[in-house]
Short mmCIF file of N, CA and C and ligand atoms in Angstrom, two decimals:
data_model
loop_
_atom_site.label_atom_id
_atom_site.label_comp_id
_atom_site.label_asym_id
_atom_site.label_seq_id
_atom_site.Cartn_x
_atom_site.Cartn_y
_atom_site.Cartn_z
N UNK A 507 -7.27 47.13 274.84
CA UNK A 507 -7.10 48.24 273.88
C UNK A 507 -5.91 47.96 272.95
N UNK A 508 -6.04 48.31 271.68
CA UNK A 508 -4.73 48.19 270.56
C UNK A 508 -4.28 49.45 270.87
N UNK A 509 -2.71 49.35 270.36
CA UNK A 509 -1.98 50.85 270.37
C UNK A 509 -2.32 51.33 269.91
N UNK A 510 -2.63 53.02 269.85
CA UNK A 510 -2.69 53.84 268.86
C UNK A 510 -1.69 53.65 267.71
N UNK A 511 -1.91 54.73 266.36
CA UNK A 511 -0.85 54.28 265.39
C UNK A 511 -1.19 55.70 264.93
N UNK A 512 0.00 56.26 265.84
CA UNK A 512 0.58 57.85 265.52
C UNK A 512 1.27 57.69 264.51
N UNK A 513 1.14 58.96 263.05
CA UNK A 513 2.32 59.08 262.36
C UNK A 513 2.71 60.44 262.12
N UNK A 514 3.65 60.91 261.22
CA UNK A 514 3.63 62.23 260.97
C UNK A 514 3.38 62.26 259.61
N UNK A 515 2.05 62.82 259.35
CA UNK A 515 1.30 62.67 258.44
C UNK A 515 2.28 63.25 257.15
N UNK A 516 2.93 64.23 256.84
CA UNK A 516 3.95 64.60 255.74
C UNK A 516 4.97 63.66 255.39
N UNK A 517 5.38 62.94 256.64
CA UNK A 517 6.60 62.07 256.68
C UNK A 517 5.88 60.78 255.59
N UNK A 518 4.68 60.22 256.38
CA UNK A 518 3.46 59.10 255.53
C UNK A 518 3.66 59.27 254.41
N UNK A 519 3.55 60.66 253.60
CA UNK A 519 3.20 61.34 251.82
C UNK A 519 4.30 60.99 251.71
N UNK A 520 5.63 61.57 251.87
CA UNK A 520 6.92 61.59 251.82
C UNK A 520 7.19 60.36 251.12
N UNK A 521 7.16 59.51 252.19
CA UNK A 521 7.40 57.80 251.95
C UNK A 521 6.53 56.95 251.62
N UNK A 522 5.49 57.62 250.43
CA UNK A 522 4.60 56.98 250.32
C UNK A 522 4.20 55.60 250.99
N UNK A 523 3.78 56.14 251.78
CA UNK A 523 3.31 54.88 253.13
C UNK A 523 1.61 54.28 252.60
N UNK A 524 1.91 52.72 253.35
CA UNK A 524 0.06 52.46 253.49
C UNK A 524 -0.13 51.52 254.61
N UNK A 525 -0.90 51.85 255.37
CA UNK A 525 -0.60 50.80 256.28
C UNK A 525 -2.53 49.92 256.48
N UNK A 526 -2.28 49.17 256.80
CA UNK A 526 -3.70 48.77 256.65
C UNK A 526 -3.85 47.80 258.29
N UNK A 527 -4.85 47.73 258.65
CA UNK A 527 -4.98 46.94 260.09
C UNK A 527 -6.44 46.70 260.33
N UNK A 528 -7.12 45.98 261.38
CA UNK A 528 -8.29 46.08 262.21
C UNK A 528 -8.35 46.66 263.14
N UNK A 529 -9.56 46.76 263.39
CA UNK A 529 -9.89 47.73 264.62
C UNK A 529 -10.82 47.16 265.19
N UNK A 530 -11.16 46.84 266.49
CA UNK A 530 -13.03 46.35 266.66
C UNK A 530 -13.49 47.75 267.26
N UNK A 531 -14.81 47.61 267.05
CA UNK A 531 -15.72 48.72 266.89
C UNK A 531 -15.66 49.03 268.09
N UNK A 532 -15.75 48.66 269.52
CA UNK A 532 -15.82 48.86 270.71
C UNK A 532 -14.54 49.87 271.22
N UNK A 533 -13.46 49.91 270.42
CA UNK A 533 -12.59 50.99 270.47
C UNK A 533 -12.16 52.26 270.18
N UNK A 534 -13.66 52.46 269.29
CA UNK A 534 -13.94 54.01 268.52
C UNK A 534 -14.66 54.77 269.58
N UNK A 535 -14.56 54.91 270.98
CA UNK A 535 -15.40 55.51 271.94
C UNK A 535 -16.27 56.82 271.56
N UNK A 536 -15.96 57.25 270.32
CA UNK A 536 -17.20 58.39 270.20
C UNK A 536 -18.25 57.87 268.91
N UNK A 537 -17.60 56.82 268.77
CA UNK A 537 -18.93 56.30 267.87
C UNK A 537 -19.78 55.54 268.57
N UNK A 538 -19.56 55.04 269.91
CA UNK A 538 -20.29 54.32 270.60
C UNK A 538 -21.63 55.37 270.78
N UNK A 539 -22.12 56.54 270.54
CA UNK A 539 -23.34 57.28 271.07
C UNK A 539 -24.09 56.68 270.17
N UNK A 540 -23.45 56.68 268.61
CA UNK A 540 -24.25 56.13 267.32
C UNK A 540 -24.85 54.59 267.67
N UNK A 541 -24.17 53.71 268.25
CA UNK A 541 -24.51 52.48 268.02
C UNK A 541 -25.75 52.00 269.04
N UNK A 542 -25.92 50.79 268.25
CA UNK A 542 -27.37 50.41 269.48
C UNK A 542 -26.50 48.95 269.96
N UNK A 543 -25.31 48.69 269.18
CA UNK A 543 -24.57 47.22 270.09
C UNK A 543 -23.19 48.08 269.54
N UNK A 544 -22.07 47.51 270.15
CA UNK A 544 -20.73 47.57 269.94
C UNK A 544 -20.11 46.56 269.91
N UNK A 545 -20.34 45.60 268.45
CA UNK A 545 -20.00 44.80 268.21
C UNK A 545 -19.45 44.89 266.39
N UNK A 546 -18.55 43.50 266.24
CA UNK A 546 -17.61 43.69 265.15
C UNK A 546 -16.45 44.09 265.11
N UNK A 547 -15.59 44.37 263.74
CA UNK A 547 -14.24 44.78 264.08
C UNK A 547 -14.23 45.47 262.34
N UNK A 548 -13.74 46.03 262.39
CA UNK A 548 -13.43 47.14 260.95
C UNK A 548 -11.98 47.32 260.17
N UNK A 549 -11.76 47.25 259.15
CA UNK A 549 -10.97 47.10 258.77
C UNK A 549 -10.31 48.16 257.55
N UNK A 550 -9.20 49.08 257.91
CA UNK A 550 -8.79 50.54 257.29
C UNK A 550 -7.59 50.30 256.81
N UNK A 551 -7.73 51.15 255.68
CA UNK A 551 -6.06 51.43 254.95
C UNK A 551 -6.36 52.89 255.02
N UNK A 552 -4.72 53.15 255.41
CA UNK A 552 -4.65 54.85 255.06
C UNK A 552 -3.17 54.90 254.06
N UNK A 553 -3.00 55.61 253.15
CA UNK A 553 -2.19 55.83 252.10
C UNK A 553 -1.98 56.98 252.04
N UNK A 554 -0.94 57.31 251.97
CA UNK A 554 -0.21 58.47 251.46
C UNK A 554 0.14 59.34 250.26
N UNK A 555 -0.17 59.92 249.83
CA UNK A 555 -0.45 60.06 248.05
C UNK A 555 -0.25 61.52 247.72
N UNK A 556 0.75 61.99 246.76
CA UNK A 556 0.20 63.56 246.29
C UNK A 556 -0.40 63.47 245.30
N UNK A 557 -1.24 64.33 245.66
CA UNK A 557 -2.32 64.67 244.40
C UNK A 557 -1.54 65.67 242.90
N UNK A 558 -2.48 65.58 242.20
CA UNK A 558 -2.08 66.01 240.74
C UNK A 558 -1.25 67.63 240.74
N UNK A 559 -1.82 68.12 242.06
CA UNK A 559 -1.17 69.25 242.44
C UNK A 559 0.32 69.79 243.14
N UNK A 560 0.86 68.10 243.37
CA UNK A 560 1.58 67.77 244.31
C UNK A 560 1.16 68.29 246.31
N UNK A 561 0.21 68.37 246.27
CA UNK A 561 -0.24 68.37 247.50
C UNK A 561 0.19 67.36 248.52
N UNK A 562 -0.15 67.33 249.73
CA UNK A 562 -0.04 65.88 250.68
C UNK A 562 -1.71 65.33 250.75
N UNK A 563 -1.89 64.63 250.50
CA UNK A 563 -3.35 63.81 250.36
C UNK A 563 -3.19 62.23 251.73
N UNK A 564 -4.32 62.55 252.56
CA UNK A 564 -4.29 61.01 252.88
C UNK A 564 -5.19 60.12 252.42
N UNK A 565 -4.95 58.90 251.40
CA UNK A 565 -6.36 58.15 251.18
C UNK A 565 -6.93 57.25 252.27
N UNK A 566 -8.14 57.25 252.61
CA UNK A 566 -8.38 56.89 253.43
C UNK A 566 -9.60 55.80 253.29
N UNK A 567 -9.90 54.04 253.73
CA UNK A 567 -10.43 53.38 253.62
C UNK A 567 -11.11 52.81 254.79
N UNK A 568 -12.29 52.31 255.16
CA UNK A 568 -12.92 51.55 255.78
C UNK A 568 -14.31 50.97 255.64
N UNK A 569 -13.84 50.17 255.98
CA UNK A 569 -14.81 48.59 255.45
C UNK A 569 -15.54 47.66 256.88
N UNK A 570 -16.37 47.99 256.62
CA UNK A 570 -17.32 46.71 257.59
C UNK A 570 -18.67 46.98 258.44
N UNK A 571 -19.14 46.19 259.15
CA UNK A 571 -20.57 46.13 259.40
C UNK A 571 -20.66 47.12 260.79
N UNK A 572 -21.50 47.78 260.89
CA UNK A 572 -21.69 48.53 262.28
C UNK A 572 -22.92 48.28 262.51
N UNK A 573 -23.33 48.13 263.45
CA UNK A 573 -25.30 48.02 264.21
C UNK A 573 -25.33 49.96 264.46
N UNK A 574 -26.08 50.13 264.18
CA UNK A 574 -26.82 51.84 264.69
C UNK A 574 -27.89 51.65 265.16
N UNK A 575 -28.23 52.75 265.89
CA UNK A 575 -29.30 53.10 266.91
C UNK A 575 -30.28 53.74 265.12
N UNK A 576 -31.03 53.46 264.96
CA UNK A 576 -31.91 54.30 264.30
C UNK A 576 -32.39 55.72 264.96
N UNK A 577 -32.61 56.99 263.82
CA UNK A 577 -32.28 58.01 264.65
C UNK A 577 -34.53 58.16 264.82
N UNK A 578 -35.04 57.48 264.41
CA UNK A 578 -36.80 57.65 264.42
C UNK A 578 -37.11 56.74 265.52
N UNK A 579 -36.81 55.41 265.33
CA UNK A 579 -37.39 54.58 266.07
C UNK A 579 -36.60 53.73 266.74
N UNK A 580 -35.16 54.33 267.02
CA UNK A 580 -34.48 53.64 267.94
C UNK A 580 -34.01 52.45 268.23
N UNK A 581 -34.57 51.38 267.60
CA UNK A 581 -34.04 50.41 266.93
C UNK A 581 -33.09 49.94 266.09
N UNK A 582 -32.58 48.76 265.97
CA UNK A 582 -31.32 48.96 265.10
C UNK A 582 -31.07 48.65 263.82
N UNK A 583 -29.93 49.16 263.81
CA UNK A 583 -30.14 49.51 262.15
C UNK A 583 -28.46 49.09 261.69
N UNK A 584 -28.93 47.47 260.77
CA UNK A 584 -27.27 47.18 260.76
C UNK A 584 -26.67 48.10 259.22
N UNK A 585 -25.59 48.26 259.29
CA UNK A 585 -24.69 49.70 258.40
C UNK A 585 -23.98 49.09 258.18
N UNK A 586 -23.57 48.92 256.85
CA UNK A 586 -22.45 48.51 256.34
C UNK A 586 -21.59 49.49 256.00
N UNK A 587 -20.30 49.52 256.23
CA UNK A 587 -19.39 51.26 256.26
C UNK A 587 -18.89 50.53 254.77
N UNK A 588 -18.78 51.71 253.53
CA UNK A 588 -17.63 51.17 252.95
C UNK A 588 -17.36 52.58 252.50
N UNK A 589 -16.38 52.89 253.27
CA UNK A 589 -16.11 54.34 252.76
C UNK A 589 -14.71 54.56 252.58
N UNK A 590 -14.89 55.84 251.37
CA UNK A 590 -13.08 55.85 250.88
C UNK A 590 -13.29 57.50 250.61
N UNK A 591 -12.14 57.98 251.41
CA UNK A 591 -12.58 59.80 251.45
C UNK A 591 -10.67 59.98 250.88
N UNK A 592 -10.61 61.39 251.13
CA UNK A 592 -9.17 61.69 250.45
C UNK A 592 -9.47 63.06 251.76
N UNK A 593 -7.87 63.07 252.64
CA UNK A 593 -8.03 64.22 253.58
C UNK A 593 -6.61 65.10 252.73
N UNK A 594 -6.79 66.43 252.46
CA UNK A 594 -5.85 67.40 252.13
C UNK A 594 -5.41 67.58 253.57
N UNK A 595 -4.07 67.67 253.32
CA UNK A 595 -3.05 67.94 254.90
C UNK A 595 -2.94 69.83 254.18
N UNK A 596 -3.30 70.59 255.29
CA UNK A 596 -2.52 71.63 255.31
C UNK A 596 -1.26 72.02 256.60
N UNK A 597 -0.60 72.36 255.81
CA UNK A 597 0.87 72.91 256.76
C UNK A 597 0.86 74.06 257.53
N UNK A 598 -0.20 74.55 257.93
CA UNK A 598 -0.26 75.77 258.43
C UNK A 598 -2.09 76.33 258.28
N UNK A 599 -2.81 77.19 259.46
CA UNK A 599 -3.56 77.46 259.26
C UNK A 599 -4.18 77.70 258.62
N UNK A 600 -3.36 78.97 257.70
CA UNK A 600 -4.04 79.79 256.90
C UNK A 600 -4.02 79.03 255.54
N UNK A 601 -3.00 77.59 255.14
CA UNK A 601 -3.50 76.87 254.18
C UNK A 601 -4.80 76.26 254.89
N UNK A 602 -5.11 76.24 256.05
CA UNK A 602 -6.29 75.05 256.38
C UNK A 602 -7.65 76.17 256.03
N UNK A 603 -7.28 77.35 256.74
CA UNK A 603 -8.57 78.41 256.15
C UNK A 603 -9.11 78.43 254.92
N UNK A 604 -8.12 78.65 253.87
CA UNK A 604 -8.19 78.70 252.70
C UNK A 604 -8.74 77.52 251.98
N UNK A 605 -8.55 76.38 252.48
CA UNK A 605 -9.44 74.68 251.81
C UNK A 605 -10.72 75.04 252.18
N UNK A 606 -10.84 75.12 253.75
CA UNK A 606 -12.14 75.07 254.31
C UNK A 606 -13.58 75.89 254.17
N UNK A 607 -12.73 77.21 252.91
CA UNK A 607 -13.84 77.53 252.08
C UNK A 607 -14.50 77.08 251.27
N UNK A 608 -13.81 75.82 250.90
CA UNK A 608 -14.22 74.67 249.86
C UNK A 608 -14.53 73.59 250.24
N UNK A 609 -15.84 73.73 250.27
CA UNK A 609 -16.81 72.37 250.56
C UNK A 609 -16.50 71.02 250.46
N UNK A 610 -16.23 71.21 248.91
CA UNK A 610 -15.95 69.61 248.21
C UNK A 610 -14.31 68.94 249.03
N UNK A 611 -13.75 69.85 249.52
CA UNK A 611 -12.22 69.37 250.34
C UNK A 611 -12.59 69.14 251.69
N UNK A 612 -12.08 68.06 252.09
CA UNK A 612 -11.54 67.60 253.35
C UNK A 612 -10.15 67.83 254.30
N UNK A 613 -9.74 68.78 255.05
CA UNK A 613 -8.23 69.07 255.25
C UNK A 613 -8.47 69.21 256.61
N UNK A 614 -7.04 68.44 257.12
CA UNK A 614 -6.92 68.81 258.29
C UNK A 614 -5.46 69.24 258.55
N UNK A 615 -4.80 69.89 258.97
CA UNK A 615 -3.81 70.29 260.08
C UNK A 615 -2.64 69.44 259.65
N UNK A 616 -1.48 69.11 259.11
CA UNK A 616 -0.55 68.39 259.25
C UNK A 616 0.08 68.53 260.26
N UNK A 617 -0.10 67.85 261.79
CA UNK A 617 0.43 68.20 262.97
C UNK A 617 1.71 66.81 262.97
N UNK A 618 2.37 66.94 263.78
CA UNK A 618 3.62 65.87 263.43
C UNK A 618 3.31 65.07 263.78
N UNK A 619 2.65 64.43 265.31
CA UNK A 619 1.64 63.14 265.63
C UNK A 619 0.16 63.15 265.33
N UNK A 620 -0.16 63.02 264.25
CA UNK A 620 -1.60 62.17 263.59
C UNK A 620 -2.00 60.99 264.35
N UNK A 621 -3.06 60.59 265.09
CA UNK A 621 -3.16 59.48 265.43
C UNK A 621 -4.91 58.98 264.68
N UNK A 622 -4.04 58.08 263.74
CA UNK A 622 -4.61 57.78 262.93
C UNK A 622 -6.42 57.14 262.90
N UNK A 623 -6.16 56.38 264.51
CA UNK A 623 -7.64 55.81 264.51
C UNK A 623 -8.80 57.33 265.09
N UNK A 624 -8.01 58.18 265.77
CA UNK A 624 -9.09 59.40 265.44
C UNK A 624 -9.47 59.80 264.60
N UNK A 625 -8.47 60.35 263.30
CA UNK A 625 -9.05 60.08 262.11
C UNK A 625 -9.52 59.50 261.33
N UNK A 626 -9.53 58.22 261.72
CA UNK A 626 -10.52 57.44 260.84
C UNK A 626 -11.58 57.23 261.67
N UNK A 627 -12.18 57.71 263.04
CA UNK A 627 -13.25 57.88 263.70
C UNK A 627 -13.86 59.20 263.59
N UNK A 628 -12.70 60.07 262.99
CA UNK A 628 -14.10 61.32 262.84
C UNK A 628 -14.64 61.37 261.43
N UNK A 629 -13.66 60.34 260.39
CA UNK A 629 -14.34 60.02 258.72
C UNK A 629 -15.87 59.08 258.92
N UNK A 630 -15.79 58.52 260.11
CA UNK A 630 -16.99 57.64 259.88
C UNK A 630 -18.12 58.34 260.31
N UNK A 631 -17.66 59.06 261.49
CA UNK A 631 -18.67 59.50 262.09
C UNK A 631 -19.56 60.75 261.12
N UNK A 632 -18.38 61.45 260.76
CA UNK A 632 -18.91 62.43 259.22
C UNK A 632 -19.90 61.50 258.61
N UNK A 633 -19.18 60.48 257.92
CA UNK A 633 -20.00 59.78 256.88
C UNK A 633 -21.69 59.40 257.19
N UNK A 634 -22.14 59.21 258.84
CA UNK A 634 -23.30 58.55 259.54
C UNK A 634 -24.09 59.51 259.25
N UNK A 635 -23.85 61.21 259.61
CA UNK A 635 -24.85 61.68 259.65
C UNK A 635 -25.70 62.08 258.98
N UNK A 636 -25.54 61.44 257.49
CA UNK A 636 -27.43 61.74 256.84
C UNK A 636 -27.80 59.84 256.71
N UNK A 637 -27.34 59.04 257.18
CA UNK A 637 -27.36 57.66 256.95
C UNK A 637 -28.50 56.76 258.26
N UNK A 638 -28.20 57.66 259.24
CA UNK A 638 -28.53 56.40 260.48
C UNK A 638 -30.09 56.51 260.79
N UNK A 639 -30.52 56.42 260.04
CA UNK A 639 -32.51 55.83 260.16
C UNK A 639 -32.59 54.73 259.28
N UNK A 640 -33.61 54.16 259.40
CA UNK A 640 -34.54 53.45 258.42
C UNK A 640 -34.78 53.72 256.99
N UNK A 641 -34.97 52.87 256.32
CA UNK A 641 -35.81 53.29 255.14
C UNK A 641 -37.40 53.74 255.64
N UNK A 642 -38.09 54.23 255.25
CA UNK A 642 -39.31 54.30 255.34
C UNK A 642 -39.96 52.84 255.57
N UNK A 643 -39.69 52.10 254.41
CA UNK A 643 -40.94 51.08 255.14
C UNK A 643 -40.26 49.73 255.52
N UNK A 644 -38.78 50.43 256.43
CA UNK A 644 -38.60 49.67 257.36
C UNK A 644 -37.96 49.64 258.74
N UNK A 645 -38.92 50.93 258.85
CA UNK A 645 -38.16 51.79 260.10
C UNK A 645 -40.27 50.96 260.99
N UNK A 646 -39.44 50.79 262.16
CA UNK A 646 -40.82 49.90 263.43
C UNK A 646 -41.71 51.48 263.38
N UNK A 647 -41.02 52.77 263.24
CA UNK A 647 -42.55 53.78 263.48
C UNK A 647 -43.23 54.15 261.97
N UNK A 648 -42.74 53.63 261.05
CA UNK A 648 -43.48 53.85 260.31
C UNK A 648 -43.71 52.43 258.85
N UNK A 649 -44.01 51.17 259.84
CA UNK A 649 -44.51 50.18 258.92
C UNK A 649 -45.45 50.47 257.97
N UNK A 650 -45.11 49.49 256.82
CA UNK A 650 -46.61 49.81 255.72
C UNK A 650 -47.62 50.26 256.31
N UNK A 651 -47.99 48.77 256.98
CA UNK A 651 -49.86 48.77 256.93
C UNK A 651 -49.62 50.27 257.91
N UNK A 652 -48.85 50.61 258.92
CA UNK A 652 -49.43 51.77 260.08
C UNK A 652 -49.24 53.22 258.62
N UNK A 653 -48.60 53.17 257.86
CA UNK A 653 -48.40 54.15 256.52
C UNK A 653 -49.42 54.54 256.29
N UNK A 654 -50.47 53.15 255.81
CA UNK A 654 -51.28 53.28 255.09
C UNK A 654 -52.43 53.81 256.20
N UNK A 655 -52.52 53.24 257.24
CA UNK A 655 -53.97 53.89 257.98
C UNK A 655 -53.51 55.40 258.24
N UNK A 656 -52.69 55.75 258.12
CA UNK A 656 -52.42 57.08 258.67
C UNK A 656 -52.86 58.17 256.93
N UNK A 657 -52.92 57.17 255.63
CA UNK A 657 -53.32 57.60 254.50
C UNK A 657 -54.52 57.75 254.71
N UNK A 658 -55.68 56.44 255.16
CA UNK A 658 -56.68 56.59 254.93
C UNK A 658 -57.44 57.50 256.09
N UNK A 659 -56.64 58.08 257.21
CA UNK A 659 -56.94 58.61 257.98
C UNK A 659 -57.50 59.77 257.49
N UNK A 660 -56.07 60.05 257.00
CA UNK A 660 -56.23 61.39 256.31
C UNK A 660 -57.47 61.93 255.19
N UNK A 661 -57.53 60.87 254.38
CA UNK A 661 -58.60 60.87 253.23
C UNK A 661 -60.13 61.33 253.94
N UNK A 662 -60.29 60.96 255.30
CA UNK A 662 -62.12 60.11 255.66
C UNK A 662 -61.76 61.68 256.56
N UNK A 663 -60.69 62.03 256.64
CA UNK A 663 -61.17 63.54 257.35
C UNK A 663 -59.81 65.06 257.09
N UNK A 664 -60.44 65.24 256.24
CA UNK A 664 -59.26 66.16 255.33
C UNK A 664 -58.83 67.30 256.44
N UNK A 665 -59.50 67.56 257.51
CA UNK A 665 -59.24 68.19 258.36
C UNK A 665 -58.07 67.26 259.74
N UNK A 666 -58.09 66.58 259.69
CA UNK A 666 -57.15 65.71 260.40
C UNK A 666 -55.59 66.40 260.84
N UNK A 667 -55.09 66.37 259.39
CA UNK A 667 -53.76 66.62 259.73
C UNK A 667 -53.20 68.09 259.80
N UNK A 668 -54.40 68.92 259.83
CA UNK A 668 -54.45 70.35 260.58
C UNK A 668 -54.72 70.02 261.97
N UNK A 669 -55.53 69.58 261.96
CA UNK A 669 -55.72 69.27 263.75
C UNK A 669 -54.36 69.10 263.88
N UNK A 670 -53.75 67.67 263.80
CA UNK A 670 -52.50 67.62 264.08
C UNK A 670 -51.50 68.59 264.20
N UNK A 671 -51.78 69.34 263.47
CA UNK A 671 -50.69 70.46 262.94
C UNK A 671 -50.75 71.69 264.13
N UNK A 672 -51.74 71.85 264.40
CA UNK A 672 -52.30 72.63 265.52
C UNK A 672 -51.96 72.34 266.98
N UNK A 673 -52.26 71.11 267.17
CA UNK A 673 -51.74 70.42 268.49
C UNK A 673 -50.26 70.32 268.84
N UNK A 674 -50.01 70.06 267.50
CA UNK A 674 -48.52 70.06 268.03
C UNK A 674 -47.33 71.66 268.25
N UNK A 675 -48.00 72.44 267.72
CA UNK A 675 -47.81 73.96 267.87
C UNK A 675 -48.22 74.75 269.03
ZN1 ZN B 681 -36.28 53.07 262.48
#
């Protein structure tokens, strides 16, 4: 295991900090449900920044390949992460209430130990969930040619996919 890399996230803004490192994937233990291997190693910068508002902002970066479980056909599905989010620090609840009516913001808690690879394990894990399937025609349950017989199925008996619809109700 690598050390954690606690900071105090205001102190980070303060001193405009950036620190950048690897990680291998096998050390994010709650992303392991997502994956179909735990293999690779990832690579993050987090930066310290006020925004135009003078706010505390953390920028936040990560880069590299992950294998996923596909969420249809279970199979895997290699992911390339390249994601760059911005977290608003609030100093107090009721600043965190007040962001969290706003969608488009990301804020968490300025608590004095941040430990940083949680946060950059709950940015990824955010980021997976409209991502981890297949494309359509290249997910194993729904290949072309099986696409297409399930088209012409449909055509040669227009009643078909009521049946279906029925059965499965
Ligand atoms: Zn699939």
């Amino acid at each position: 295991m690598s050390t954690r890399f606690v900071i105090d996230p205001l102190d980070f803004v303060r001193n405009a900090s950036t620190h950048h490192a690897k990680i291998a994937v096998g050390e994010l233990l709650r992303l392991q449900d997502y994956l179909y291997e735990s293999i690779g190693t990832l690579s993050y910068q987090i930066s310290g920044i006020y925004d135009a508002r003078n706010k505390p902002n953390l920028h936040i970066k990560v880069e590299g390949e992950i294998v996923l479980c596909c969420q249809r056909c279970l199979d895997k599905l290699h992911h390339t992460l390249d994601l760059q989010t911005v977290v608003l620090l609030a100093k107090n609840e009721f600043e965190l209430d007040k962001v969290d009516k706003d969608d488009a913001i990301d804020a968490i808690l300025a608590t004095s130990n941040l430990d940083v690879l949680d946060l950059i394990e709950d940015e990824i894990i955010l980021s997976l969930s409209i991502s981890s399937r297949h494309l359509d025609g290249e997910c194993e349950i729904l290949k072309p040619e099986e696409a297409q017989e399930n088209i012409n199925e449909n055509n040669d008996n227009p009643f078909y996919a009521l049946k279906k619809l029925k059965k499965t109700h």
